[in-house]
Amino acid sequence: MSSFSEDDIRRAAEVREWLIKEVTNKKEELDKLRNTLLIVDSLLKKTSFITASNLESSATNLKDKIVPEFQSIHEKEISETKPDSDSTTKISSIDNAHGNNKGVEIRSLKRAKDNFLISDAEYTSTYVKIPLAVDLNLNINTPPFKSFFINRILEGMKTKDTEKIQKGEILREC
């Protein structure tokens, strides 16, 4: 015979039933939390980022509103950051590769707290390229970068592009 009494076995069976119910409840709660997280991520994605099409119209609106005294400051910044002849050649070839005759605009992306250069972003109305600065080491496994930017934003863009390719709205680039 076993060393457990009928009472022990009955209590163990009750605890087992309770554990099964708890596991089921926790699974349901986890599903609800995941769905809520997806909704929050979607909301943040829609409200935190400006699409490129909106960016162009916003830039046009801002350009019309620039106060003349600030235009001279802006023009001075542009003349100070003009690329040398080697980088101009590089930019022209990049521009031609994307089938765009407009010039590539370059903006320095710097960390706000210490003005550390992150990238000299290149963009036109049809593409954006953000090469990292040479001395910058970026770990893609950093939680906010990987989980939010790569997994949520870039994968979402990739999925939309794939859908557009399948519908024939855009051509696949090699």
PDB file of C-alpha atoms in Angstrom:
ATOM      1  CA  MET A   1       0.000   0.000   0.000  1.00  0.00           C
ATOM      2  CA  SER A   2       1.019   3.613  -0.387  1.00  0.00           C
ATOM      3  CA  SER A   3       2.147   5.805   2.473  1.00  0.00           C
ATOM      4  CA  PHE A   4      -0.394   8.521   1.561  1.00  0.00           C
ATOM      5  CA  SER A   5      -3.808   8.643   3.168  1.00  0.00           C
ATOM      6  CA  GLU A   6      -7.049   9.102   1.268  1.00  0.00           C
ATOM      7  CA  ASP A   7      -7.206  12.667   2.575  1.00  0.00           C
ATOM      8  CA  ASP A   8      -3.729  13.419   1.166  1.00  0.00           C
ATOM      9  CA  ILE A   9      -4.686  12.013  -2.229  1.00  0.00           C
ATOM     10  CA  ARG A  10      -7.978  13.957  -2.248  1.00  0.00           C
ATOM     11  CA  ARG A  11      -6.151  17.215  -1.358  1.00  0.00           C
ATOM     12  CA  ALA A  12      -3.517  16.540  -4.033  1.00  0.00           C
ATOM     13  CA  ALA A  13      -6.307  16.033  -6.601  1.00  0.00           C
ATOM     14  CA  GLU A  14      -7.954  19.303  -5.517  1.00  0.00           C
ATOM     15  CA  VAL A  15      -4.636  21.154  -5.746  1.00  0.00           C
ATOM     16  CA  ARG A  16      -4.080  19.656  -9.200  1.00  0.00           C
ATOM     17  CA  GLU A  17      -7.496  20.907 -10.377  1.00  0.00           C
ATOM     18  CA  TRP A  18      -6.761  24.336  -8.910  1.00  0.00           C
ATOM     19  CA  LEU A  19      -3.353  24.418 -10.674  1.00  0.00           C
ATOM     20  CA  ILE A  20      -4.950  23.493 -14.009  1.00  0.00           C
ATOM     21  CA  LYS A  21      -7.482  26.330 -13.606  1.00  0.00           C
ATOM     22  CA  GLU A  22      -4.708  28.784 -12.651  1.00  0.00           C
ATOM     23  CA  VAL A  23      -2.589  27.809 -15.663  1.00  0.00           C
ATOM     24  CA  THR A  24      -5.609  28.253 -17.953  1.00  0.00           C
ATOM     25  CA  ASN A  25      -6.405  31.642 -16.408  1.00  0.00           C
ATOM     26  CA  LYS A  26      -2.786  32.771 -16.709  1.00  0.00           C
ATOM     27  CA  LYS A  27      -2.693  31.714 -20.374  1.00  0.00           C
ATOM     28  CA  GLU A  28      -5.845  33.721 -21.057  1.00  0.00           C
ATOM     29  CA  GLU A  29      -4.413  36.685 -19.170  1.00  0.00           C
ATOM     30  CA  LEU A  30      -1.154  36.413 -21.130  1.00  0.00           C
ATOM     31  CA  ASP A  31      -3.091  36.383 -24.424  1.00  0.00           C
ATOM     32  CA  LYS A  32      -5.006  39.495 -23.356  1.00  0.00           C
ATOM     33  CA  LEU A  33      -1.769  41.227 -22.332  1.00  0.00           C
ATOM     34  CA  ARG A  34      -0.153  40.385 -25.675  1.00  0.00           C
ATOM     35  CA  ASN A  35      -3.162  41.744 -27.569  1.00  0.00           C
ATOM     36  CA  THR A  36      -3.096  44.897 -25.466  1.00  0.00           C
ATOM     37  CA  LEU A  37       0.623  45.276 -26.168  1.00  0.00           C
ATOM     38  CA  LEU A  38      -0.029  44.978 -29.911  1.00  0.00           C
ATOM     39  CA  ILE A  39      -2.652  47.711 -29.677  1.00  0.00           C
ATOM     40  CA  VAL A  40      -0.305  49.984 -27.714  1.00  0.00           C
ATOM     41  CA  ASP A  41       2.552  49.322 -30.168  1.00  0.00           C
ATOM     42  CA  SER A  42       0.263  50.078 -33.090  1.00  0.00           C
ATOM     43  CA  LEU A  43      -0.892  53.294 -31.460  1.00  0.00           C
ATOM     44  CA  LEU A  44       2.686  54.350 -30.737  1.00  0.00           C
ATOM     45  CA  LYS A  45       3.770  53.458 -34.244  1.00  0.00           C
ATOM     46  CA  LYS A  46       1.009  55.563 -35.780  1.00  0.00           C
ATOM     47  CA  THR A  47       1.469  58.563 -33.510  1.00  0.00           C
ATOM     48  CA  SER A  48       5.243  58.536 -33.004  1.00  0.00           C
ATOM     49  CA  PHE A  49       6.418  58.420 -36.583  1.00  0.00           C
ATOM     50  CA  ILE A  50       5.686  60.514 -39.644  1.00  0.00           C
ATOM     51  CA  THR A  51       5.356  58.719 -42.959  1.00  0.00           C
ATOM     52  CA  ALA A  52       7.618  59.892 -45.757  1.00  0.00           C
ATOM     53  CA  SER A  53       4.662  61.246 -47.737  1.00  0.00           C
ATOM     54  CA  ASN A  54       3.600  63.384 -44.765  1.00  0.00           C
ATOM     55  CA  LEU A  55       7.196  64.386 -44.154  1.00  0.00           C
ATOM     56  CA  GLU A  56       7.505  65.895 -47.633  1.00  0.00           C
ATOM     57  CA  SER A  57       4.317  67.959 -47.270  1.00  0.00           C
ATOM     58  CA  SER A  58       5.318  69.024 -43.751  1.00  0.00           C
ATOM     59  CA  ALA A  59       8.723  70.090 -45.020  1.00  0.00           C
ATOM     60  CA  THR A  60       7.090  72.166 -47.752  1.00  0.00           C
ATOM     61  CA  ASN A  61       4.791  73.834 -45.216  1.00  0.00           C
ATOM     62  CA  LEU A  62       7.701  74.571 -42.899  1.00  0.00           C
ATOM     63  CA  LYS A  63       9.807  75.946 -45.742  1.00  0.00           C
ATOM     64  CA  ASP A  64       7.084  78.484 -46.521  1.00  0.00           C
ATOM     65  CA  LYS A  65       6.976  79.591 -42.867  1.00  0.00           C
ATOM     66  CA  ILE A  66      10.704  80.170 -42.302  1.00  0.00           C
ATOM     67  CA  VAL A  67      11.336  83.629 -40.923  1.00  0.00           C
ATOM     68  CA  PRO A  68      13.834  85.543 -43.133  1.00  0.00           C
ATOM     69  CA  GLU A  69      16.278  86.177 -40.281  1.00  0.00           C
ATOM     70  CA  PHE A  70      16.619  82.428 -39.753  1.00  0.00           C
ATOM     71  CA  GLN A  71      17.107  81.747 -43.466  1.00  0.00           C
ATOM     72  CA  SER A  72      20.570  83.244 -43.387  1.00  0.00           C
ATOM     73  CA  ILE A  73      21.508  81.003 -40.452  1.00  0.00           C
ATOM     74  CA  HIS A  74      20.185  77.955 -42.309  1.00  0.00           C
ATOM     75  CA  GLU A  75      22.052  78.917 -45.490  1.00  0.00           C
ATOM     76  CA  LYS A  76      25.243  79.296 -43.449  1.00  0.00           C
ATOM     77  CA  GLU A  77      24.772  75.786 -41.992  1.00  0.00           C
ATOM     78  CA  ILE A  78      24.278  74.347 -45.474  1.00  0.00           C
ATOM     79  CA  SER A  79      27.411  76.009 -46.825  1.00  0.00           C
ATOM     80  CA  GLU A  80      29.425  74.724 -43.840  1.00  0.00           C
ATOM     81  CA  THR A  81      28.213  71.153 -44.327  1.00  0.00           C
ATOM     82  CA  LYS A  82      28.544  70.972 -48.106  1.00  0.00           C
ATOM     83  CA  PRO A  83      30.319  67.765 -49.102  1.00  0.00           C
ATOM     84  CA  ASP A  84      33.739  67.873 -50.739  1.00  0.00           C
ATOM     85  CA  SER A  85      34.141  66.877 -54.402  1.00  0.00           C
ATOM     86  CA  ASP A  86      34.778  63.180 -53.594  1.00  0.00           C
ATOM     87  CA  SER A  87      31.581  62.826 -51.597  1.00  0.00           C
ATOM     88  CA  THR A  88      29.664  64.808 -54.224  1.00  0.00           C
ATOM     89  CA  THR A  89      30.668  62.230 -56.819  1.00  0.00           C
ATOM     90  CA  LYS A  90      29.585  59.458 -54.491  1.00  0.00           C
ATOM     91  CA  ILE A  91      26.262  61.164 -53.868  1.00  0.00           C
ATOM     92  CA  SER A  92      25.630  61.675 -57.577  1.00  0.00           C
ATOM     93  CA  SER A  93      26.237  57.995 -58.292  1.00  0.00           C
ATOM     94  CA  ILE A  94      23.933  57.001 -55.435  1.00  0.00           C
ATOM     95  CA  ASP A  95      21.330  59.388 -56.773  1.00  0.00           C
ATOM     96  CA  ASN A  96      21.565  58.013 -60.305  1.00  0.00           C
ATOM     97  CA  ALA A  97      21.319  54.441 -59.018  1.00  0.00           C
ATOM     98  CA  HIS A  98      17.927  55.304 -57.534  1.00  0.00           C
ATOM     99  CA  GLY A  99      16.745  56.890 -60.772  1.00  0.00           C
ATOM    100  CA  ASN A 100      16.396  60.328 -59.301  1.00  0.00           C
ATOM    101  CA  ASN A 101      17.833  63.449 -60.888  1.00  0.00           C
ATOM    102  CA  LYS A 102      17.334  65.561 -57.781  1.00  0.00           C
ATOM    103  CA  GLY A 103      20.303  66.012 -55.463  1.00  0.00           C
ATOM    104  CA  VAL A 104      20.745  63.981 -52.359  1.00  0.00           C
ATOM    105  CA  GLU A 105      20.282  65.951 -49.172  1.00  0.00           C
ATOM    106  CA  ILE A 106      22.551  65.117 -46.254  1.00  0.00           C
ATOM    107  CA  ARG A 107      21.666  65.680 -42.616  1.00  0.00           C
ATOM    108  CA  SER A 108      23.904  64.959 -39.673  1.00  0.00           C
ATOM    109  CA  LEU A 109      22.112  62.945 -37.014  1.00  0.00           C
ATOM    110  CA  LYS A 110      23.589  63.674 -33.603  1.00  0.00           C
ATOM    111  CA  ARG A 111      22.803  62.541 -30.089  1.00  0.00           C
ATOM    112  CA  ALA A 112      21.088  65.427 -28.286  1.00  0.00           C
ATOM    113  CA  LYS A 113      22.836  65.152 -24.923  1.00  0.00           C
ATOM    114  CA  ASP A 114      26.424  65.421 -26.193  1.00  0.00           C
ATOM    115  CA  ASN A 115      26.205  66.210 -29.931  1.00  0.00           C
ATOM    116  CA  PHE A 116      27.851  62.850 -30.778  1.00  0.00           C
ATOM    117  CA  LEU A 117      27.625  62.099 -34.538  1.00  0.00           C
ATOM    118  CA  ILE A 118      25.504  59.017 -35.211  1.00  0.00           C
ATOM    119  CA  SER A 119      25.161  59.262 -38.986  1.00  0.00           C
ATOM    120  CA  ASP A 120      25.201  61.513 -42.004  1.00  0.00           C
ATOM    121  CA  ALA A 121      21.798  60.531 -43.384  1.00  0.00           C
ATOM    122  CA  GLU A 122      21.274  60.817 -47.130  1.00  0.00           C
ATOM    123  CA  TYR A 123      17.790  61.244 -48.520  1.00  0.00           C
ATOM    124  CA  THR A 124      15.750  62.239 -51.543  1.00  0.00           C
ATOM    125  CA  SER A 125      12.040  62.132 -52.188  1.00  0.00           C
ATOM    126  CA  THR A 126      12.339  58.425 -53.082  1.00  0.00           C
ATOM    127  CA  TYR A 127      14.733  56.911 -50.537  1.00  0.00           C
ATOM    128  CA  VAL A 128      16.534  57.326 -47.237  1.00  0.00           C
ATOM    129  CA  LYS A 129      19.970  55.940 -46.371  1.00  0.00           C
ATOM    130  CA  ILE A 130      21.322  56.133 -42.826  1.00  0.00           C
ATOM    131  CA  PRO A 131      24.911  54.835 -42.746  1.00  0.00           C
ATOM    132  CA  LEU A 132      26.336  54.691 -39.238  1.00  0.00           C
ATOM    133  CA  ALA A 133      29.348  56.811 -38.375  1.00  0.00           C
ATOM    134  CA  VAL A 134      32.607  54.879 -38.717  1.00  0.00           C
ATOM    135  CA  ASP A 135      33.463  54.971 -35.008  1.00  0.00           C
ATOM    136  CA  LEU A 136      29.961  53.993 -33.867  1.00  0.00           C
ATOM    137  CA  ASN A 137      29.381  50.486 -32.569  1.00  0.00           C
ATOM    138  CA  LEU A 138      25.720  49.588 -32.439  1.00  0.00           C
ATOM    139  CA  ASN A 139      24.510  46.400 -30.825  1.00  0.00           C
ATOM    140  CA  ILE A 140      21.321  45.303 -32.558  1.00  0.00           C
ATOM    141  CA  ASN A 141      20.446  43.172 -29.540  1.00  0.00           C
ATOM    142  CA  THR A 142      19.897  46.257 -27.395  1.00  0.00           C
ATOM    143  CA  PRO A 143      16.283  45.738 -26.256  1.00  0.00           C
ATOM    144  CA  PRO A 144      14.596  48.945 -27.446  1.00  0.00           C
ATOM    145  CA  PHE A 145      16.468  48.902 -30.752  1.00  0.00           C
ATOM    146  CA  LYS A 146      15.785  45.300 -31.657  1.00  0.00           C
ATOM    147  CA  SER A 147      12.326  44.816 -30.177  1.00  0.00           C
ATOM    148  CA  PHE A 148      10.857  48.114 -31.274  1.00  0.00           C
ATOM    149  CA  PHE A 149      12.771  49.508 -34.244  1.00  0.00           C
ATOM    150  CA  ILE A 150      13.795  46.308 -36.018  1.00  0.00           C
ATOM    151  CA  ASN A 151      10.979  43.940 -35.064  1.00  0.00           C
ATOM    152  CA  ARG A 152       8.076  46.399 -35.084  1.00  0.00           C
ATOM    153  CA  ILE A 153       8.944  49.236 -37.433  1.00  0.00           C
ATOM    154  CA  LEU A 154      11.270  47.753 -40.045  1.00  0.00           C
ATOM    155  CA  GLU A 155       9.531  44.372 -40.193  1.00  0.00           C
ATOM    156  CA  GLY A 156       6.202  46.183 -40.589  1.00  0.00           C
ATOM    157  CA  MET A 157       7.615  48.223 -43.464  1.00  0.00           C
ATOM    158  CA  LYS A 158       9.076  45.076 -45.018  1.00  0.00           C
ATOM    159  CA  THR A 159       5.700  43.319 -44.817  1.00  0.00           C
ATOM    160  CA  LYS A 160       3.925  46.269 -46.458  1.00  0.00           C
ATOM    161  CA  ASP A 161       6.545  46.387 -49.228  1.00  0.00           C
ATOM    162  CA  THR A 162       6.179  42.644 -49.822  1.00  0.00           C
ATOM    163  CA  GLU A 163       2.408  43.059 -50.118  1.00  0.00           C
ATOM    164  CA  LYS A 164       2.850  45.935 -52.588  1.00  0.00           C
ATOM    165  CA  ILE A 165       5.287  43.829 -54.641  1.00  0.00           C
ATOM    166  CA  GLN A 166       2.770  40.977 -54.768  1.00  0.00           C
ATOM    167  CA  LYS A 167       0.024  43.391 -55.864  1.00  0.00           C
ATOM    168  CA  GLY A 168       2.337  44.832 -58.518  1.00  0.00           C
ATOM    169  CA  GLU A 169       2.221  48.321 -57.017  1.00  0.00           C
ATOM    170  CA  ILE A 170       6.017  48.509 -56.733  1.00  0.00           C
ATOM    171  CA  LEU A 171       8.915  46.672 -58.367  1.00  0.00           C
ATOM    172  CA  ARG A 172      11.326  44.468 -56.439  1.00  0.00           C
ATOM    173  CA  GLU A 173      14.852  45.932 -56.268  1.00  0.00           C
ATOM    174  CA  CYS A 174      17.842  43.648 -56.614  1.00  0.00           C
TER     175      CYS A 174
END
